């Protein structure tokens, strides 16, 4: 609950039109894209500028009101579910692209800008902003930064972290700080920029970001390779990298995913194969052509049953869009879809996919797998029904086994989705208690009253993963 | 002073042969490559493994003994000068390359490995580790990571931070943590990897690192462009980037630097021009050839008086070596050489060089400037004499003016050398008191007794920069 005095002070800052605490409005922001997590906030506020964010933070700090920054709520770790109530902070009024600096190859944006809009604006000027989470048509850049979002182009180009050069952020005490800048090199103190990227709104509220742009690759080509055998596909991935070719995209879909994607997208994908690799290379024309020839040859040598180069950009775009639609397509199959992102060293992909299938069998649950094979970043996805308590318990056990296996193979519990509430109970698998203690020391140092997105990242109690809806 | 009991316990851990507190030995480690900073440690220890580092840390924490991790001491910010005494920690026994993983494109190393050895080992297998600080022939990778070292290839390839995938580190309480891994994507908690990179030994002792390798570029070409006019050189830099060409190296030397470099290296560099650009491009043959042609044309259009492509690798290597020798060459000119690395957005290079020359004139000091023009990372270098107190005061004022100007142009006080003792008094210029407070909160959280490299990064008192030798 927000104390009446605090409420009056908040309204005074943002204006009555930017403070909402009706039941309807609160309900809208009680959940995000993560299934089975819901909690009511006490109010929703829409600051108009950084100064207002700072004033809001001071009040939250004074009255110990939790504050949950939220973009479009597309995250998959319940990272914006207001677990402990408090304020949901929206960036509705902070969605400007402030500058594209063509000399320094930077773009400065407010947190509420939609990722795809930013990418398009960059491309109009011949620049490239590579991070492309599957949700990019609706996700905000503020959300991407807080979650350190990845995407399909991570193998060659890296993730959001690699493109954030500087930030303006508001700390728990209301202090406004600026990190980094339009600078290729900056070692003035700790790297707060990268510490804030991926901190899931638990350390500061990001109010502005300076992003790195790169020149747009001249050309791009897309290959679809089909396999009767998962291991052959995985071997192809390893061989491509061993041949010292780093493709822009190296995506993998298993047979069940392929089938639902084709049902959904209807672009003529085959549905009778065990595995598909969607491979893209971009860059100078000569290089792309040479790489694509070499990649095709490797796939053929590794027993692909078909290797096709997309003949037109429309055809390539249809393939990419189909891949991006995997989650939406899978979501149509059952009432509840749980998408995970256990990640392993690239060399362990075949082992991991095999283990996932065995684990699904063992616990009698349905798991489809797709993902960024070049990154070792897989998305085992369970189609289930949250109302079926018995099945949900098995799902939970299956995912726990998957996380344990990923760690055993030198991997991590989350490659790009974040920890949030959903994976907090498993964080210790990756970090051990010592690593978590180190992170908590940082959190306590910067947010001693624990008002910034509380209940995220650090679990209070057990390892139960799925909070079953009642 | 180290309490006798603590000393006995330290000796028990590392063995008597790895604990030194003779005056001679302490004197050797009382300074680093930074002129005019010296302080005696109480002892020098050489742990043999991570377990010993952890045991040492526990004792230091218990007895409040400062601990200063040190590689080869090549840093230029007095980052390894044991300002508050205590232990200097050497990695003499931890200098193994533990693994090169060709499937995952990683290399795992101990902190004492020499940077150049690591680069050579990678190259032998056809891989590339790009960060190349000028000191790489003697610097250690542990030092590079602690300082987030840059180098000549930063523009295209980034800095050390961009190649550290995972770390093993020992915290102030002796806890051993592991961050990241052989993973292209990992968002399990805060990015401790990048927080530790560049933390100058103030947050943890790094005991192992997993580095990212990339495929070796197929070819490389080198251009030398000469100018009668500094601004024309700076314009060329901007035009190259605006043409969406990102060279591997884009180095700048002014006339005074050029002269001493030629005196030193004797490779036939002209000494009667105002500015030189040393430009390299690497990559696939076709692309390198096209880029080099375009770069040469841009330089000619911008009134370069000569544009020459190195005809052989030996010729190119001689140019690179000459550039890397700039500091050594300048150091021969006078008893004291102070090298700085004020950094600005690339578009501001001409303004910054102009300002540096005006500031040198104003304070009547000699400043030569060279550096990484593509990064906006300049090295204004003052040749002076620490015994001349009057001149040293003017030098100090000049550098303060340079830092203020860099910040005014959107830059930073240090691009790649770090803060250490030397730039601590100026950190506030870049971060304001709020930013420093945030960093101190992190430091206090992780190292509450302030034993890890104390006296670095955060200044206690004033803005005086140069501690004049007595």
XYZ file of N, CA and C in Angstrom, chain A residues 114-301:
564
model
N 10.782 1.777 -28.915
C 10.605 0.382 -29.338
C 11.859 -0.064 -30.106
N 12.348 -1.241 -29.792
C 13.601 -1.731 -30.379
C 13.581 -1.659 -31.904
N 12.509 -2.147 -32.483
C 12.463 -2.179 -33.950
C 12.478 -0.775 -34.564
N 11.842 0.178 -33.907
C 11.850 1.559 -34.418
C 13.284 2.087 -34.471
N 13.999 1.784 -33.418
C 15.387 2.227 -33.311
C 16.230 1.566 -34.405
N 16.012 0.290 -34.619
C 16.759 -0.430 -35.658
C 16.456 0.170 -37.024
N 15.174 0.442 -37.261
C 14.786 1.010 -38.560
C 15.397 2.384 -38.783
N 15.328 3.211 -37.760
C 15.896 4.567 -37.880
C 17.397 4.497 -38.177
N 18.071 3.567 -37.531
C 19.502 3.396 -37.796
C 19.701 2.950 -39.233
N 18.904 2.010 -39.678
C 19.077 1.460 -41.032
C 18.793 2.495 -42.107
N 17.862 3.385 -41.829
C 17.581 4.452 -42.806
C 18.824 5.289 -43.089
N 19.716 5.360 -42.110
C 20.946 6.147 -42.296
C 22.134 5.252 -42.655
N 21.853 4.000 -42.952
C 22.931 3.102 -43.365
C 23.693 2.484 -42.203
N 23.127 2.568 -40.984
C 23.787 1.981 -39.818
C 23.052 0.735 -39.357
N 23.727 0.007 -38.496
C 23.221 -1.281 -38.071
C 23.277 -1.328 -36.551
N 22.140 -1.688 -35.937
C 22.106 -1.965 -34.499
C 21.753 -3.448 -34.379
N 22.744 -4.305 -34.116
C 22.515 -5.747 -34.253
C 21.582 -6.439 -33.248
N 21.554 -6.063 -31.951
C 20.769 -6.907 -31.036
C 19.288 -6.982 -31.460
N 18.804 -8.190 -31.639
C 17.459 -8.374 -32.198
C 16.677 -9.449 -31.456
N 16.297 -9.169 -30.202
C 15.471 -10.150 -29.489
C 14.208 -10.448 -30.300
N 13.699 -11.660 -30.164
C 12.530 -12.055 -30.959
C 11.340 -11.131 -30.721
N 11.315 -10.496 -29.557
C 10.211 -9.592 -29.214
C 10.428 -8.178 -29.740
N 11.413 -7.967 -30.603
C 11.842 -6.594 -30.919
C 10.765 -5.706 -31.521
N 9.718 -6.303 -32.091
C 8.657 -5.461 -32.648
C 7.883 -4.723 -31.568
N 7.884 -5.261 -30.346
C 7.162 -4.560 -29.272
C 8.029 -4.238 -28.055
N 9.187 -4.874 -27.929
C 10.002 -4.619 -26.738
C 10.562 -3.199 -26.781
N 10.915 -2.672 -25.607
C 11.554 -1.346 -25.556
C 13.054 -1.513 -25.342
N 13.793 -0.501 -25.719
C 15.246 -0.554 -25.536
C 15.594 -0.541 -24.043
N 14.779 0.148 -23.240
C 15.017 0.138 -21.794
C 14.919 -1.272 -21.235
N 13.905 -2.004 -21.694
C 13.763 -3.404 -21.282
C 14.933 -4.233 -21.774
N 15.323 -4.036 -23.023
C 16.471 -4.776 -23.592
C 17.731 -4.556 -22.767
N 17.954 -3.304 -22.371
C 19.166 -2.990 -21.593
C 19.092 -3.638 -20.217
N 17.945 -3.523 -19.576
C 17.809 -4.117 -18.248
C 17.983 -5.632 -18.261
N 17.573 -6.265 -19.359
C 17.673 -7.728 -19.444
C 18.913 -8.175 -20.218
N 19.678 -7.240 -20.745
C 20.799 -7.583 -21.634
C 20.329 -8.559 -22.706
N 19.332 -8.131 -23.462
C 18.689 -9.011 -24.440
C 19.656 -9.475 -25.510
N 19.438 -10.693 -25.965
C 20.242 -11.263 -27.034
C 19.474 -11.212 -28.333
N 19.387 -12.343 -28.973
C 18.668 -12.418 -30.231
C 19.367 -13.339 -31.187
N 18.987 -13.223 -32.457
C 19.459 -14.168 -33.469
C 20.859 -13.825 -33.978
N 21.288 -12.578 -33.778
C 22.560 -12.177 -34.357
C 23.701 -12.153 -33.345
N 23.484 -12.839 -32.207
C 24.450 -12.775 -31.103
C 25.802 -13.400 -31.420
N 25.786 -14.470 -32.195
C 27.023 -15.201 -32.470
C 28.090 -14.283 -33.061
N 27.713 -13.565 -34.098
C 28.685 -12.699 -34.765
C 28.781 -11.328 -34.110
N 27.639 -10.810 -33.666
C 27.599 -9.404 -33.267
C 27.487 -9.138 -31.769
N 27.291 -10.197 -30.969
C 27.151 -9.958 -29.539
C 25.735 -9.592 -29.151
N 25.593 -9.135 -27.911
C 24.271 -8.869 -27.342
C 24.137 -7.394 -26.970
N 23.036 -7.044 -26.338
C 22.773 -5.632 -26.027
C 23.957 -4.985 -25.310
N 24.512 -5.710 -24.342
C 25.659 -5.190 -23.578
C 26.761 -4.636 -24.470
N 26.986 -5.296 -25.594
C 28.082 -4.899 -26.468
C 27.792 -3.625 -27.251
N 26.580 -3.109 -27.142
C 26.202 -1.911 -27.894
C 25.769 -0.749 -27.007
N 25.948 -0.889 -25.701
C 25.618 0.220 -24.809
C 26.915 0.918 -24.417
N 27.054 2.162 -24.845
C 28.290 2.912 -24.579
C 28.177 3.799 -23.353
N 26.966 4.222 -23.070
C 26.796 5.142 -21.949
C 25.359 5.140 -21.483
N 25.178 5.473 -20.221
C 23.829 5.493 -19.660
C 23.641 6.723 -18.785
N 22.410 7.179 -18.750
C 21.986 8.056 -17.660
C 21.054 7.201 -16.820
N 21.239 7.239 -15.501
C 20.418 6.375 -14.653
C 20.159 7.068 -13.328
N 19.063 6.692 -12.700
C 18.698 7.244 -11.396
C 18.879 6.152 -10.352
N 19.661 6.445 -9.329
C 19.927 5.475 -8.268
C 18.796 5.490 -7.232
N 18.853 4.524 -6.335
C 17.791 4.386 -5.333
C 17.631 5.645 -4.478
N 18.709 6.363 -4.271
C 18.628 7.580 -3.446
C 18.209 8.801 -4.257
N 17.895 8.599 -5.533
C 17.479 9.722 -6.375
C 18.617 10.370 -7.143
N 19.836 9.999 -6.822
C 20.986 10.563 -7.552
C 20.900 10.212 -9.038
N 21.199 11.199 -9.864
C 21.258 10.955 -11.309
C 22.722 10.781 -11.685
N 23.069 9.638 -12.283
C 24.459 9.442 -12.697
C 24.536 9.283 -14.216
N 25.711 9.591 -14.742
C 25.990 9.347 -16.157
C 27.208 8.459 -16.253
N 27.091 7.387 -17.027
C 28.222 6.469 -17.190
C 28.666 6.507 -18.646
N 29.944 6.222 -18.873
C 30.456 6.100 -20.242
C 30.249 7.334 -21.086
N 29.965 7.160 -22.351
C 29.765 8.276 -23.267
C 29.974 7.827 -24.705
N 30.137 8.816 -25.590
C 30.378 8.485 -27.004
C 31.840 8.103 -27.174
N 32.256 7.107 -26.440
C 33.674 6.825 -26.309
C 33.967 5.366 -26.596
N 34.943 5.138 -27.462
C 35.342 3.766 -27.757
C 36.124 3.190 -26.572
N 36.735 4.042 -25.802
C 37.536 3.610 -24.663
C 37.251 4.532 -23.485
N 37.033 3.952 -22.344
C 36.796 4.746 -21.142
C 37.021 3.849 -19.934
N 38.043 4.129 -19.157
C 38.308 3.324 -17.966
C 38.325 4.183 -16.701
N 37.490 5.228 -16.717
C 37.421 6.093 -15.543
C 36.522 5.454 -14.492
N 37.111 4.583 -13.691
C 36.344 3.928 -12.630
C 35.712 2.627 -13.085
N 34.903 2.042 -12.199
C 34.276 0.753 -12.515
C 33.354 0.888 -13.726
N 33.140 -0.214 -14.389
C 32.305 -0.229 -15.584
C 30.820 -0.292 -15.178
N 30.324 0.835 -14.677
C 28.926 0.873 -14.242
C 27.983 0.627 -15.416
N 28.417 1.036 -16.623
C 27.556 0.821 -17.789
C 27.184 -0.655 -17.888
N 28.203 -1.524 -17.929
C 27.913 -2.958 -18.086
C 27.336 -3.575 -16.819
N 27.616 -2.974 -15.676
C 26.984 -3.498 -14.464
C 25.471 -3.263 -14.532
N 25.068 -2.097 -15.024
C 23.628 -1.807 -15.103
C 22.957 -2.610 -16.212
N 23.671 -2.826 -17.331
C 23.087 -3.661 -18.388
C 22.878 -5.062 -17.811
N 21.654 -5.546 -17.884
C 21.373 -6.889 -17.373
C 21.105 -6.932 -15.880
N 21.009 -5.771 -15.232
C 20.775 -5.782 -13.781
C 19.282 -5.835 -13.456
N 18.454 -5.958 -14.465
C 17.022 -6.252 -14.301
C 16.292 -5.229 -13.428
N 16.692 -3.987 -13.532
C 15.992 -2.941 -12.778
C 16.228 -2.996 -11.289
N 17.213 -3.787 -10.851
C 17.426 -3.921 -9.409
C 18.479 -2.965 -8.855
N 19.193 -2.267 -9.742
C 20.267 -1.386 -9.252
C 20.012 0.090 -9.548
N 19.235 0.371 -10.587
C 18.999 1.769 -10.966
C 17.881 1.808 -12.008
N 17.330 2.995 -12.213
C 16.360 3.180 -13.290
C 17.091 3.850 -14.449
N 17.123 3.187 -15.571
C 17.814 3.733 -16.741
C 16.906 4.754 -17.427
N 17.437 5.964 -17.635
C 16.599 7.022 -18.204
C 17.083 7.502 -19.571
N 18.267 7.077 -19.963
C 18.769 7.448 -21.285
C 19.926 6.513 -21.618
N 20.097 6.218 -22.909
C 21.201 5.329 -23.297
C 21.837 5.826 -24.578
N 23.166 5.755 -24.613
C 23.897 6.011 -25.848
C 24.363 4.667 -26.391
N 23.920 4.358 -27.597
C 24.163 3.046 -28.192
C 25.190 3.150 -29.295
N 25.919 2.087 -29.474
C 26.904 2.004 -30.546
C 26.221 1.501 -31.816
N 26.498 2.151 -32.923
C 26.023 1.664 -34.216
C 27.231 1.187 -35.007
N 27.000 0.312 -35.949
C 28.092 -0.102 -36.840
C 27.610 0.066 -38.279
N 28.534 0.087 -39.240
C 28.083 0.213 -40.625
C 27.208 -0.978 -41.017
N 26.195 -0.701 -41.791
C 25.290 -1.752 -42.257
C 26.065 -2.715 -43.156
N 25.961 -4.019 -42.898
C 26.616 -4.965 -43.819
C 26.054 -4.785 -45.229
N 26.937 -4.953 -46.214
C 26.521 -4.681 -47.593
C 25.473 -5.652 -48.105
N 25.668 -6.923 -47.811
C 24.729 -7.925 -48.325
C 24.490 -9.000 -47.280
N 23.521 -9.859 -47.595
C 23.148 -10.912 -46.644
C 22.619 -12.084 -47.447
N 22.935 -13.301 -47.013
C 22.361 -14.483 -47.661
C 21.901 -15.474 -46.600
N 20.899 -16.261 -46.970
C 20.254 -17.149 -46.015
C 20.223 -18.573 -46.567
N 20.582 -19.503 -45.708
C 20.546 -20.924 -46.077
C 19.608 -21.664 -45.141
N 18.877 -22.634 -45.696
C 18.086 -23.540 -44.880
C 18.642 -24.946 -45.112
N 19.084 -25.603 -44.049
C 19.616 -26.963 -44.175
C 18.760 -27.906 -43.345
N 18.350 -29.021 -43.981
C 17.452 -29.975 -43.319
C 18.210 -31.256 -42.995
N 17.877 -31.834 -41.862
C 18.584 -33.036 -41.394
C 17.606 -34.102 -40.921
N 17.981 -35.360 -41.137
C 17.213 -36.469 -40.567
C 17.716 -36.804 -39.176
N 18.704 -36.078 -38.725
C 19.434 -36.485 -37.537
C 19.949 -35.237 -36.824
N 19.517 -35.083 -35.597
C 19.887 -33.937 -34.781
C 21.407 -33.794 -34.652
N 22.071 -34.911 -34.453
C 23.513 -34.830 -34.201
C 24.264 -34.323 -35.435
N 23.755 -34.672 -36.594
C 24.383 -34.188 -37.825
C 24.268 -32.665 -37.900
N 23.112 -32.162 -37.486
C 22.929 -30.704 -37.475
C 23.921 -30.057 -36.506
N 24.022 -30.648 -35.320
C 24.945 -30.094 -34.323
C 26.386 -30.164 -34.817
N 26.724 -31.284 -35.478
C 28.082 -31.399 -36.030
C 28.348 -30.312 -37.075
N 27.335 -30.029 -37.876
C 27.494 -28.966 -38.885
C 27.836 -27.634 -38.215
N 27.147 -27.347 -37.125
C 27.399 -26.099 -36.395
C 28.870 -26.039 -35.972
N 29.344 -27.124 -35.364
C 30.736 -27.159 -34.907
C 31.710 -27.011 -36.070
N 31.414 -27.721 -37.169
C 32.319 -27.682 -38.319
C 32.391 -26.277 -38.938
N 31.263 -25.611 -38.976
C 31.245 -24.248 -39.543
C 32.175 -23.339 -38.742
N 32.039 -23.408 -37.422
C 32.879 -22.556 -36.562
C 34.348 -22.984 -36.668
N 34.571 -24.310 -36.682
C 35.950 -24.797 -36.795
C 36.592 -24.347 -38.098
N 35.763 -24.168 -39.132
C 36.291 -23.680 -40.412
C 36.541 -22.168 -40.347
N 36.392 -21.619 -39.140
C 36.639 -20.197 -38.880
C 35.689 -19.289 -39.646
N 34.470 -19.800 -39.821
C 33.405 -18.955 -40.377
C 32.467 -18.619 -39.216
N 32.215 -17.336 -39.022
C 31.286 -16.917 -37.973
C 30.040 -16.348 -38.661
N 28.989 -17.139 -38.815
C 27.794 -16.630 -39.490
C 27.065 -15.588 -38.623
N 26.285 -14.745 -39.283
C 25.516 -13.738 -38.553
C 24.432 -14.403 -37.715
N 23.887 -15.484 -38.227
C 22.813 -16.198 -37.539
C 23.033 -17.685 -37.753
N 22.779 -18.472 -36.708
C 22.909 -19.911 -36.846
C 21.847 -20.529 -35.945
N 20.631 -20.596 -36.479
C 19.478 -21.007 -35.683
C 19.138 -22.470 -35.905
N 18.597 -23.075 -34.868
C 18.245 -24.481 -34.895
C 16.776 -24.642 -34.502
N 16.062 -25.498 -35.207
C 14.691 -25.858 -34.802
C 14.562 -27.377 -34.855
N 13.943 -27.977 -33.845
C 13.723 -29.421 -33.904
C 12.396 -29.720 -34.606
N 12.094 -30.999 -34.814
C 10.939 -31.358 -35.613
C 9.617 -30.815 -35.035
N 9.361 -30.989 -33.732
C 8.072 -30.487 -33.228
C 7.919 -28.970 -33.403
N 9.013 -28.240 -33.185
C 8.944 -26.785 -33.353
C 8.658 -26.443 -34.814
N 9.387 -27.137 -35.681
C 9.239 -26.917 -37.109
C 7.776 -27.087 -37.545
N 7.171 -28.126 -37.026
C 5.794 -28.426 -37.412
C 4.848 -27.288 -36.993
N 4.969 -26.838 -35.766
C 4.045 -25.782 -35.331
C 4.358 -24.462 -36.023
N 5.643 -24.221 -36.274
C 5.999 -22.974 -36.976
C 5.385 -22.984 -38.372
N 5.462 -24.125 -39.064
C 4.889 -24.208 -40.413
C 3.359 -24.084 -40.365
N 2.735 -24.728 -39.381
C 1.275 -24.590 -39.235
C 0.905 -23.122 -39.073
N 1.734 -22.410 -38.340
C 1.460 -21.016 -37.993
C 1.777 -20.097 -39.171
N 2.983 -20.279 -39.733
C 3.463 -19.302 -40.719
C 3.113 -19.694 -42.152
N 2.936 -20.994 -42.395
C 2.562 -21.489 -43.730
C 3.443 -20.938 -44.847
N 4.716 -21.210 -44.746
C 5.617 -20.744 -45.808
C 6.268 -21.931 -46.520
N 5.709 -23.111 -46.304
C 6.200 -24.264 -47.043
C 7.425 -24.927 -46.447
N 7.614 -24.786 -45.130
C 8.727 -25.494 -44.485
C 8.414 -26.985 -44.447
N 9.429 -27.830 -44.634
C 9.190 -29.270 -44.536
C 8.930 -29.624 -43.067
N 8.102 -30.610 -42.819
C 7.794 -30.958 -41.425
C 8.157 -32.399 -41.116
N 8.826 -33.031 -42.079
C 9.154 -34.449 -41.877
C 10.642 -34.661 -41.637
N 11.340 -33.648 -41.179
C 12.761 -33.802 -40.886
C 12.991 -33.632 -39.387
N 14.141 -34.080 -38.927
C 14.397 -34.051 -37.483
C 14.917 -32.702 -36.995
N 15.625 -32.026 -37.859
C 16.250 -30.777 -37.420
C 16.471 -29.854 -38.619
N 16.400 -28.581 -38.348
C 16.632 -27.578 -39.376
C 17.656 -26.585 -38.857
N 18.578 -26.204 -39.717
C 19.441 -25.060 -39.391
C 19.086 -23.910 -40.328
N 18.889 -22.756 -39.747
C 18.675 -21.534 -40.526
C 19.951 -20.711 -40.347
N 20.672 -20.526 -41.424
C 21.998 -19.908 -41.331
C 22.031 -18.652 -42.198
N 22.530 -17.577 -41.628
C 22.673 -16.361 -42.427
C 24.103 -15.858 -42.336
N 24.568 -15.332 -43.429
C 25.830 -14.619 -43.365
C 25.617 -13.236 -43.980
N 26.271 -12.250 -43.399
C 26.198 -10.912 -43.973
C 27.608 -10.349 -44.085
N 27.736 -9.265 -44.811
C 29.047 -8.658 -44.990
C 29.265 -8.276 -46.443
N 30.538 -8.039 -46.816
C 30.840 -7.701 -48.203
C 30.441 -8.864 -49.122
N 29.972 -8.513 -50.309
C 29.406 -9.485 -51.250
C 30.311 -10.717 -51.460
N 31.599 -10.453 -51.751
C 32.504 -11.561 -52.068
C 32.605 -12.529 -50.887
N 32.670 -11.944 -49.688
C 32.853 -12.760 -48.496
C 31.604 -13.582 -48.215
N 30.463 -12.937 -48.352
C 29.201 -13.637 -48.102
C 29.070 -14.805 -49.070
N 29.376 -14.561 -50.339
C 29.229 -15.639 -51.322
C 30.162 -16.803 -51.021
N 31.395 -16.479 -50.667
C 32.361 -17.524 -50.353
C 31.934 -18.299 -49.098
N 31.542 -17.553 -48.054
C 31.132 -18.220 -46.817
C 29.918 -19.116 -47.047
N 28.954 -18.609 -47.793
C 27.721 -19.378 -48.012
C 28.036 -20.671 -48.773
N 28.909 -20.581 -49.764
C 29.326 -21.790 -50.485
C 29.977 -22.795 -49.534
N 30.889 -22.289 -48.696
C 31.581 -23.168 -47.751
C 30.622 -23.775 -46.728
N 29.700 -22.946 -46.242
C 28.724 -23.441 -45.260
C 27.865 -24.541 -45.895
N 27.407 -24.282 -47.113
C 26.558 -25.268 -47.795
C 27.313 -26.588 -47.953
N 28.583 -26.473 -48.305
C 29.382 -27.682 -48.489
C 29.522 -28.450 -47.171
N 29.775 -27.718 -46.086
C 29.909 -28.374 -44.777
C 28.605 -29.099 -44.413
N 27.472 -28.431 -44.619
C 26.177 -29.045 -44.284
C 25.975 -30.312 -45.114
N 26.317 -30.224 -46.397
C 26.159 -31.407 -47.255
C 27.066 -32.543 -46.795
N 28.316 -32.204 -46.483
C 29.243 -33.225 -45.998
C 28.743 -33.867 -44.715
